[in-house]
Every structure is written in structure tokens, then in C-alpha cells.
Coordinates of N, CA, C and O in Angstrom, one line a residue:
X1 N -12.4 58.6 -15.2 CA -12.6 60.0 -15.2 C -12.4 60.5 -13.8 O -13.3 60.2 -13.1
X2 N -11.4 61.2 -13.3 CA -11.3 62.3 -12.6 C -11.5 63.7 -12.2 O -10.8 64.7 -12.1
X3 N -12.7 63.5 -12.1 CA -13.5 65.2 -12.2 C -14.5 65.6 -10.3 O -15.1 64.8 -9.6
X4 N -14.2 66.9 -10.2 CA -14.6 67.2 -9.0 C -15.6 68.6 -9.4 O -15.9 69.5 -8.6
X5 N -16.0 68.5 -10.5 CA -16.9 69.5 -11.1 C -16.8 70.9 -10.2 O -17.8 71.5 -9.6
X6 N -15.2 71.3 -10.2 CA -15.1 73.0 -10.0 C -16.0 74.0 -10.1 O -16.0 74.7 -9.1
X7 N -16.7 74.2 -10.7 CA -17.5 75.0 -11.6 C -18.9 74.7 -10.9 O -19.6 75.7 -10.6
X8 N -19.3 73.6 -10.6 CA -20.9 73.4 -9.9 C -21.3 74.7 -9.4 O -22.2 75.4 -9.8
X9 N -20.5 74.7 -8.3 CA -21.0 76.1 -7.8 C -20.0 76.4 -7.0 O -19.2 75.7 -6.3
X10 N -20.0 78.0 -7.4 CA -18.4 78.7 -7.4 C -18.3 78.8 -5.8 O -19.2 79.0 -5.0
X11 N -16.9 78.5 -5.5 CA -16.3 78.6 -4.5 C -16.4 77.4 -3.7 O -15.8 77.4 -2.6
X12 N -17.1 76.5 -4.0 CA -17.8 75.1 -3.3 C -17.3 74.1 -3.8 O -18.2 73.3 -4.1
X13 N -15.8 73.4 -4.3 CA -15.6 72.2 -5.4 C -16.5 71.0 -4.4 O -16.7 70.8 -3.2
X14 N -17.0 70.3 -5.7 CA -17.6 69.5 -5.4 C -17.2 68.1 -4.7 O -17.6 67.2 -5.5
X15 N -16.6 67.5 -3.7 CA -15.4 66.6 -3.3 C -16.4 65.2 -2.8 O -15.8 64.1 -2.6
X16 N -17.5 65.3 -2.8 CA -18.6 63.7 -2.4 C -19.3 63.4 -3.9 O -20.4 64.0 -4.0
X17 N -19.2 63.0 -4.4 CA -19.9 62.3 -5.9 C -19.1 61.2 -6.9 O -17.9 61.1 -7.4
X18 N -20.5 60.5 -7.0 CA -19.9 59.5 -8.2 C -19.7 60.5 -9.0 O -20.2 61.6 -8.9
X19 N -18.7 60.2 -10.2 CA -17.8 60.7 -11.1 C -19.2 60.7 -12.2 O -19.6 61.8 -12.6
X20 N -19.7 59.7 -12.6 CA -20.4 59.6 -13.7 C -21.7 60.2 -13.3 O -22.2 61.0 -14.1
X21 N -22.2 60.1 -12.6 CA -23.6 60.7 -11.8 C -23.2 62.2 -11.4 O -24.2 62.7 -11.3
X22 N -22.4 62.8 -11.3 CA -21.8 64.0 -11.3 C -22.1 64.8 -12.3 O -22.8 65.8 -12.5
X23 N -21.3 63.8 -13.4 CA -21.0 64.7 -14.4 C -22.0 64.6 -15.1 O -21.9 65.5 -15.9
X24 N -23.5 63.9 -15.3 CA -24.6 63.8 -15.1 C -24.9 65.2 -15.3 O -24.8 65.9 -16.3
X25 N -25.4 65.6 -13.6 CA -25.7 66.3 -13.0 C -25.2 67.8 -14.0 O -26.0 68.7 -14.5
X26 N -23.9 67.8 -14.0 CA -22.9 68.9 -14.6 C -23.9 69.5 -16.1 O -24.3 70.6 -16.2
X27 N -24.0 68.4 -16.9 CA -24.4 68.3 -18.6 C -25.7 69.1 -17.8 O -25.6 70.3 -17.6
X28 N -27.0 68.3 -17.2 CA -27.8 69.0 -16.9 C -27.8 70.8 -16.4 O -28.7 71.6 -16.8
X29 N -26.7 71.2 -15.6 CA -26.9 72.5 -15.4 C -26.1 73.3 -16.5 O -26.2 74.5 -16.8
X30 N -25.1 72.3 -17.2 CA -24.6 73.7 -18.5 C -25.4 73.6 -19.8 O -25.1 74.3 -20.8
X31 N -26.4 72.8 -19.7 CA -27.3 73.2 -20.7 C -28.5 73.7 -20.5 O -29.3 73.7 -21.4
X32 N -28.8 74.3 -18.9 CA -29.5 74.9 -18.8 C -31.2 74.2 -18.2 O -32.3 74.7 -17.8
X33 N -30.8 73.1 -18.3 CA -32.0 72.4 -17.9 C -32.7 72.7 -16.4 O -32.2 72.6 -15.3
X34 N -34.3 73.0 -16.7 CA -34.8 73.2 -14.9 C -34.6 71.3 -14.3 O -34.8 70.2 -14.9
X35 N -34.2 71.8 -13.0 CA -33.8 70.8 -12.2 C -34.9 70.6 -11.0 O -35.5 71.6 -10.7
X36 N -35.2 69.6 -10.6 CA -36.2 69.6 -9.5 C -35.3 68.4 -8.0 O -34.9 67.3 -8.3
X37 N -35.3 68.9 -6.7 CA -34.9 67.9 -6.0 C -36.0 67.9 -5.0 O -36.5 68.9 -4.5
X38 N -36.4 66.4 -4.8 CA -37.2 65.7 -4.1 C -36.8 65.3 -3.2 O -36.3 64.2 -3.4
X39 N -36.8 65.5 -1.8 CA -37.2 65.2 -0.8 C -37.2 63.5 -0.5 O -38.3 63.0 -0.6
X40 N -36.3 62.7 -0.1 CA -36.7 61.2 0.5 C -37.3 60.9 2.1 O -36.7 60.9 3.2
X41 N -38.3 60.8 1.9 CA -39.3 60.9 2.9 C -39.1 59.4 3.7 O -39.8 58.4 3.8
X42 N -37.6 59.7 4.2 CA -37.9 58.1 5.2 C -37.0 58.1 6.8 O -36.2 58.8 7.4
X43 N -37.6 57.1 6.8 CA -37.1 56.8 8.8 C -35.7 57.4 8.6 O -35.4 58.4 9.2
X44 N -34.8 56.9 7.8 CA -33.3 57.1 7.6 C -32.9 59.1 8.0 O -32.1 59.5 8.8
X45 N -33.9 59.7 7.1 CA -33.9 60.9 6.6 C -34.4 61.4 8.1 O -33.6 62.0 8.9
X46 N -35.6 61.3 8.4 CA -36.0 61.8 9.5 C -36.4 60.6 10.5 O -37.3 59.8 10.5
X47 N -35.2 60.7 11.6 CA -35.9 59.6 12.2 C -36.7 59.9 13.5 O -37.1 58.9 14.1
X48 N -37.0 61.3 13.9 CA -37.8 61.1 14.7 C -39.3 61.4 14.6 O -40.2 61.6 15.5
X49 N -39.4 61.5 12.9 CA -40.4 61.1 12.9 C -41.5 60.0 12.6 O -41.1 59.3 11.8
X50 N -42.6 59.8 13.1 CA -43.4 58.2 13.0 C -43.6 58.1 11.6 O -43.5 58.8 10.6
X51 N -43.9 56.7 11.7 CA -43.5 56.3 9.9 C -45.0 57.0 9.3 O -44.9 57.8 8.4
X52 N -45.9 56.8 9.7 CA -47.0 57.0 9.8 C -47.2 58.7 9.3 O -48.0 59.0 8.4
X53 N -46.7 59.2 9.6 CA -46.6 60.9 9.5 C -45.7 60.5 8.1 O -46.4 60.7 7.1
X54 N -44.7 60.1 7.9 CA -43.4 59.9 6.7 C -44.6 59.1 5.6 O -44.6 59.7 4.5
X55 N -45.4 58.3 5.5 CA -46.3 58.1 4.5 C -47.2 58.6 3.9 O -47.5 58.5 2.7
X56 N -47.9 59.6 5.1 CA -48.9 60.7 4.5 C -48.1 61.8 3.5 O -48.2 62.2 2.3
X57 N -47.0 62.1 4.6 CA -45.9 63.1 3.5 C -45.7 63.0 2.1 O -45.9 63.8 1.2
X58 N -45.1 61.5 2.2 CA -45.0 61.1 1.1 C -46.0 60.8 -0.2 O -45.7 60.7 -1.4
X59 N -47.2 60.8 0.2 CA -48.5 61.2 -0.6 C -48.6 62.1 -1.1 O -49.5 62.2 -2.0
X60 N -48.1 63.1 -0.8 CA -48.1 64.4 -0.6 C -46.6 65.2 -1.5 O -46.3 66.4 -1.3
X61 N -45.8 64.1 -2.3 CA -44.3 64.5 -2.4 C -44.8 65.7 -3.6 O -44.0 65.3 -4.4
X62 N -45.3 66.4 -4.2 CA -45.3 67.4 -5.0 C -45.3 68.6 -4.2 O -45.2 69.7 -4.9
X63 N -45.3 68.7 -2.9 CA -45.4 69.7 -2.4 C -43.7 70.4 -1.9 O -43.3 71.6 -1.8
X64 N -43.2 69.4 -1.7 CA -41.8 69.3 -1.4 C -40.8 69.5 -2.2 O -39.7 69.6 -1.7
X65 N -41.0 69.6 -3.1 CA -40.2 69.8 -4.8 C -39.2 71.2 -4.3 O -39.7 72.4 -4.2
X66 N -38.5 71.0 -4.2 CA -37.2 72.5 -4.4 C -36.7 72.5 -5.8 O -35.9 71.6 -6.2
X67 N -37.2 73.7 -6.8 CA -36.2 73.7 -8.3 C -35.2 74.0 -8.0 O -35.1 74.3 -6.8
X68 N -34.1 74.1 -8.9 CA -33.1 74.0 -9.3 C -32.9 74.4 -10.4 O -32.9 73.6 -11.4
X69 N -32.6 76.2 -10.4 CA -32.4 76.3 -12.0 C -31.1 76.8 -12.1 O -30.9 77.0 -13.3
X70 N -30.1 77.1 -11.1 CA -28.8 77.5 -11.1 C -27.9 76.6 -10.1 O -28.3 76.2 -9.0
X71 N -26.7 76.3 -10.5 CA -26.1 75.4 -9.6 C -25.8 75.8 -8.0 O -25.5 75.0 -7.1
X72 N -25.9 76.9 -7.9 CA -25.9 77.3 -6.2 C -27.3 77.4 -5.8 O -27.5 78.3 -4.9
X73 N -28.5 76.7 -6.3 CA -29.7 76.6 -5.6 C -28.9 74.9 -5.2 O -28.2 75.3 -4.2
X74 N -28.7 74.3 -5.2 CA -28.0 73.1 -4.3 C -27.8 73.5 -3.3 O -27.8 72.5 -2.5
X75 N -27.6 74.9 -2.7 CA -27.2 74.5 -1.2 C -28.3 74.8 -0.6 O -28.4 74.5 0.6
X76 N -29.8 75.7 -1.3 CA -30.7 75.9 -1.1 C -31.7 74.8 -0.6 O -32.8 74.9 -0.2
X77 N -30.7 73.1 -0.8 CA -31.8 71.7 0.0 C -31.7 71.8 1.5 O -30.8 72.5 2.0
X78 N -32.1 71.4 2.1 CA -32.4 71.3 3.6 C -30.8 70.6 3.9 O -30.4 69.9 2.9
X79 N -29.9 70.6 4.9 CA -29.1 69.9 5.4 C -29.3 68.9 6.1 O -30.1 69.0 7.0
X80 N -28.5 67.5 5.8 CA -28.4 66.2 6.2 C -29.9 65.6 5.7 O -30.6 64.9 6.5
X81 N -30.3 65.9 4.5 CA -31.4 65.0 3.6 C -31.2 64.7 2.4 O -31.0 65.6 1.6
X82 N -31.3 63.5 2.1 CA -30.9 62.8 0.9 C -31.9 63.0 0.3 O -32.9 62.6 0.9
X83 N -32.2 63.7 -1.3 CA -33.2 63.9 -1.9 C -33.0 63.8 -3.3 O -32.1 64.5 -3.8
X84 N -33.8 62.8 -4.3 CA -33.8 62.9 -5.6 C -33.3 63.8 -6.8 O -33.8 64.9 -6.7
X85 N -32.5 63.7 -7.7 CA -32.4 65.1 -8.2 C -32.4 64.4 -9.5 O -31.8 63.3 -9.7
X86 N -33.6 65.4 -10.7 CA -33.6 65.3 -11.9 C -34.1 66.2 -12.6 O -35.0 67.0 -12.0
X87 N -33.7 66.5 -14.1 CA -34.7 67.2 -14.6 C -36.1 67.7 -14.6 O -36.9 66.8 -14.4
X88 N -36.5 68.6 -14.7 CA -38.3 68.7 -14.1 C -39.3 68.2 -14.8 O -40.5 68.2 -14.6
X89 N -38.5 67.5 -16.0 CA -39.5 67.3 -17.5 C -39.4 65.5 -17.5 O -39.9 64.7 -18.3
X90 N -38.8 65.4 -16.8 CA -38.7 63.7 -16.8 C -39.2 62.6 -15.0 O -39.4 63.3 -14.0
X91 N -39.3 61.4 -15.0 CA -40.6 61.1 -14.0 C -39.6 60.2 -13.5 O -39.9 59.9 -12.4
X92 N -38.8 59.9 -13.8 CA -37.4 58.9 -13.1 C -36.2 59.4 -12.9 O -35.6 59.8 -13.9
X93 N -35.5 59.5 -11.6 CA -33.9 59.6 -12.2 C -33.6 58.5 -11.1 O -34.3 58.1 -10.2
X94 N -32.0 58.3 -11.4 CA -31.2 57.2 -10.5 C -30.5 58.7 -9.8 O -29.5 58.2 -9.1
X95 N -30.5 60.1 -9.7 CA -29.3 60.6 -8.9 C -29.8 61.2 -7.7 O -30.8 61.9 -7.7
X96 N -29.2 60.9 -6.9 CA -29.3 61.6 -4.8 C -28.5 62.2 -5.1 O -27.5 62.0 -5.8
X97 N -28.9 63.5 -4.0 CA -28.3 64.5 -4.0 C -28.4 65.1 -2.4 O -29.5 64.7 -2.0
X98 N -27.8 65.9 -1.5 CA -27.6 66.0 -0.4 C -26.5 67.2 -0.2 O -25.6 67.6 -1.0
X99 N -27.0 67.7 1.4 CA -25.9 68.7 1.5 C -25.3 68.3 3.2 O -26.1 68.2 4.2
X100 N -24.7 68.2 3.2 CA -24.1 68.1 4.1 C -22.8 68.9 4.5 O -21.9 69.0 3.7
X101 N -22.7 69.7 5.9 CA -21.7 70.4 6.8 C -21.5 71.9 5.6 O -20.5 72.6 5.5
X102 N -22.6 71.8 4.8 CA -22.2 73.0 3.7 C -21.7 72.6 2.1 O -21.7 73.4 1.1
X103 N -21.6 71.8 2.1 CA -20.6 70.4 1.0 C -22.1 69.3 0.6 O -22.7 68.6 1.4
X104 N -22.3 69.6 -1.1 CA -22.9 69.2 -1.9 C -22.3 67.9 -2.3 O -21.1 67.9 -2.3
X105 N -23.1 66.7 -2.7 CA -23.1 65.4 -2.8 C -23.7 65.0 -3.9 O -24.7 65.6 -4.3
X106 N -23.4 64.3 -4.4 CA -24.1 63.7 -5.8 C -23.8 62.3 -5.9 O -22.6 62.0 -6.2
X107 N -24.4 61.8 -5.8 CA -25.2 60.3 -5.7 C -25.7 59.2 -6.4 O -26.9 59.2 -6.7
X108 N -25.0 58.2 -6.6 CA -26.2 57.5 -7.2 C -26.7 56.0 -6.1 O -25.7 55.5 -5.5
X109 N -28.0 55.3 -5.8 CA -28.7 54.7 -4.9 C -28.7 53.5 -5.3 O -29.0 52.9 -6.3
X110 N -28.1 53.1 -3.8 CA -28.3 51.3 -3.8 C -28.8 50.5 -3.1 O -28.2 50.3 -2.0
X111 N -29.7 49.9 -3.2 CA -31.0 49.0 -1.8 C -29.8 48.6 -1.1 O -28.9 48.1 -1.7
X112 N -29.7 48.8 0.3 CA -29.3 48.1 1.4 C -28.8 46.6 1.4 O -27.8 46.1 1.5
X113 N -30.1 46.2 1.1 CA -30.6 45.0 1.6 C -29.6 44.1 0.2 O -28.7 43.3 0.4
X114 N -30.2 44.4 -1.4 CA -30.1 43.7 -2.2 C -28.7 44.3 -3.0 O -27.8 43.5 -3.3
X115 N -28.4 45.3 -3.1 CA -27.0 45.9 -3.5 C -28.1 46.3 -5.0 O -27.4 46.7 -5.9
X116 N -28.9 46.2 -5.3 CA -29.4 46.5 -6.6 C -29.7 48.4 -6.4 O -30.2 49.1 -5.5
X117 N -29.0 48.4 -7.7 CA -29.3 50.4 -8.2 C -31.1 50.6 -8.0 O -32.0 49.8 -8.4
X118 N -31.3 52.0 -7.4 CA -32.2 52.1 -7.0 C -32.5 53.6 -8.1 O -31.6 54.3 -8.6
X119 N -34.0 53.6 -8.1 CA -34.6 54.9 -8.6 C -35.4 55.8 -8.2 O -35.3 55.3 -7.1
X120 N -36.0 56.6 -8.0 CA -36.9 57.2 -7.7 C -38.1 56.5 -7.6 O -38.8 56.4 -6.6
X121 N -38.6 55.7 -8.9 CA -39.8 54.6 -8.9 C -39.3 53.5 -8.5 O -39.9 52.4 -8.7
X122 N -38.3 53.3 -8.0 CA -38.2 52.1 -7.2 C -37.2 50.8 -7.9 O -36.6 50.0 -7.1
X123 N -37.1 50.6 -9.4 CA -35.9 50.0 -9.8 C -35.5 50.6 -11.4 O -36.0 51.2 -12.3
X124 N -33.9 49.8 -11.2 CA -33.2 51.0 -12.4 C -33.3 50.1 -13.3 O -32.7 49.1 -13.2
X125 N -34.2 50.4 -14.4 CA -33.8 50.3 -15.9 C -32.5 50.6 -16.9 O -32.0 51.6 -17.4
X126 N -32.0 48.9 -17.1 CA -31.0 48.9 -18.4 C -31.1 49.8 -19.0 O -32.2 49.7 -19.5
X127 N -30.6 51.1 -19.5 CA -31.0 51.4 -20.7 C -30.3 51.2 -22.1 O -30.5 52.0 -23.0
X128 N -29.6 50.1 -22.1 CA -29.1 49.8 -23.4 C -29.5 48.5 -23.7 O -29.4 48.0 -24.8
X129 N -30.3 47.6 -22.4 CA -31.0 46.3 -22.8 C -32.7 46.2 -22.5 O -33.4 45.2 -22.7
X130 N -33.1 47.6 -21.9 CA -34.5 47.7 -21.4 C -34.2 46.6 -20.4 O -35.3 46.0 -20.6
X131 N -33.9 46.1 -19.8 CA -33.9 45.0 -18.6 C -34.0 45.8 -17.7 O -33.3 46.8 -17.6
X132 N -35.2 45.4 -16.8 CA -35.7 46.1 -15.6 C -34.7 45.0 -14.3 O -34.5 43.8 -14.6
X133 N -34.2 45.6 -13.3 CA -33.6 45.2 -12.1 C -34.6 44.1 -11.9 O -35.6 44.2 -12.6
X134 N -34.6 42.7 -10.9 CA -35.7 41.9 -10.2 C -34.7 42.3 -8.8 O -33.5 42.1 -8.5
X135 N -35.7 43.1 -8.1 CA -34.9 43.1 -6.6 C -34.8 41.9 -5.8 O -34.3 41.8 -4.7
X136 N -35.6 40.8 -6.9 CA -35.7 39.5 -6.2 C -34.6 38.4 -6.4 O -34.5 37.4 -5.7
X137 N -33.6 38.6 -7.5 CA -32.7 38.0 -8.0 C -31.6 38.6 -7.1 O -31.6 39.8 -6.6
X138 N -30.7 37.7 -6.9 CA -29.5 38.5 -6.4 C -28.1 38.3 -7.9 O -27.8 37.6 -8.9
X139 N -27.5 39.5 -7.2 CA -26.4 39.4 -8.2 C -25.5 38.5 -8.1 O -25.1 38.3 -6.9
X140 N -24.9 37.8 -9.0 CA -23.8 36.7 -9.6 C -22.4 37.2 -9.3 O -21.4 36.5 -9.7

């Protein structure tokens, strides 16, 4: 599939996103669904701040919540922060979302270290085998 989701938000095509996590994203805003993006509270994101300050924050992530109920609230996230993006009625997603030089991003997250899909709670669930990721296994 070759899609740059024109339409996200007018006058902005969308030119940084997985294709499938995109169009994700897309189903979500044309059916009207409230959207919430979350804030990733880390050294990466802010690095001059102490990690120390980044963990109380992070205790604290309900405060940071930007909705999302029209697709040009996207540019309404802070610039150069990679932040969560999902429905407001659900406690997991796998999609990052970011704005960068003006230009919206959509994302989906992968540990550094292990190459395994990442979530908001920390690993992505199969969902056609329920098999949870082991960040401890490496892939074959």
C-alpha cells in the first residue's frame, strides 16, 4: 500500500509514516474517534533534562495528555517530541507520533537495543496469537 494520507490535515500531506500505522491513525480520525497523544518522557526526548526530573514527570503522565479530536490538532504537539498516539478509550497503542520542522510523523516503535515492537506498556501483543513479545528472546 502506497498512501501518504492527503487528507490528514489539509494542506500538510503526510510524507514520514509507516504505511499501515498511518492508515491506522487515518480509520481513527474518519470515524471520528477522540484521540489522545502522550508525551515520551525520556533522556532521548529531553536531554537536558536530569533523568530524575524525567521520572517524577513521568508519574505524573496524565497531566500531559494533548486530545486530539480533529486532524490538525497534530500540529498542536510540541516540536521535536515523540509522543504516543491512541484512542482516548483504550490503555495501549503501538503508534508514535511527532512533529517535526512543521511535518507530522506517524510511527510505529522499536527497542533499540532488542529490534522488538514496542508499546506504550512496554511490549506488543500478537494480536492474532495473544503471544506477548519476550524482550529477552532475540529474533530468528
Amino acid at each position: 500500500m502506497n498512501t501518504t494520507i492527503d487528507t490528514t490535515i489539509p494542506g500538510q500531506p503526510l510524507a514520514f509514516h509507516d504505511p499501515e500505522v498511518a492508515q491506522r491513525v487515518q480509520d481513527w480520525l474518519d470515524t471520528g474517534k477522540p484521540l489522545v497523544w502522550i508525551p515520551i518522557l525520556s533522556q532521548e526526548n529531553f536531554p537536558d533534562a536530569p533523568p530524575a526530573i524525567l521520572h517524577w514527570l513521568d508519574s505524573r503522565q496524565a497531566a500531559f495528555h494533548v486530545p486530539i479530536s480533529v486532524p490538525a490538532d497534530l500540529l498542536r504537539m510540541p516540536e521535536g517530541v515523540t509522543g504516543w498516539l491512541m484512542p482516548a478509550d483504550e490503555v495501549d497503542t503501538d503508534v508514535a507520533c511527532g512533529v517535526w520542522n512543521g511535518e507530522v510523523y506517524i510511527l510505529g516503535v522499536q527497542d533499540k537495543r532488542t529490534g522488538h515492537a514496542q508499546t506504550l506498556l512496554g511490549e506488543r501483543v500478537e494480536v492474532a496469537t495473544g503471544q506477548v513479545d519476550d524482550p529477552t528472546q532475540s529474533a530468528v
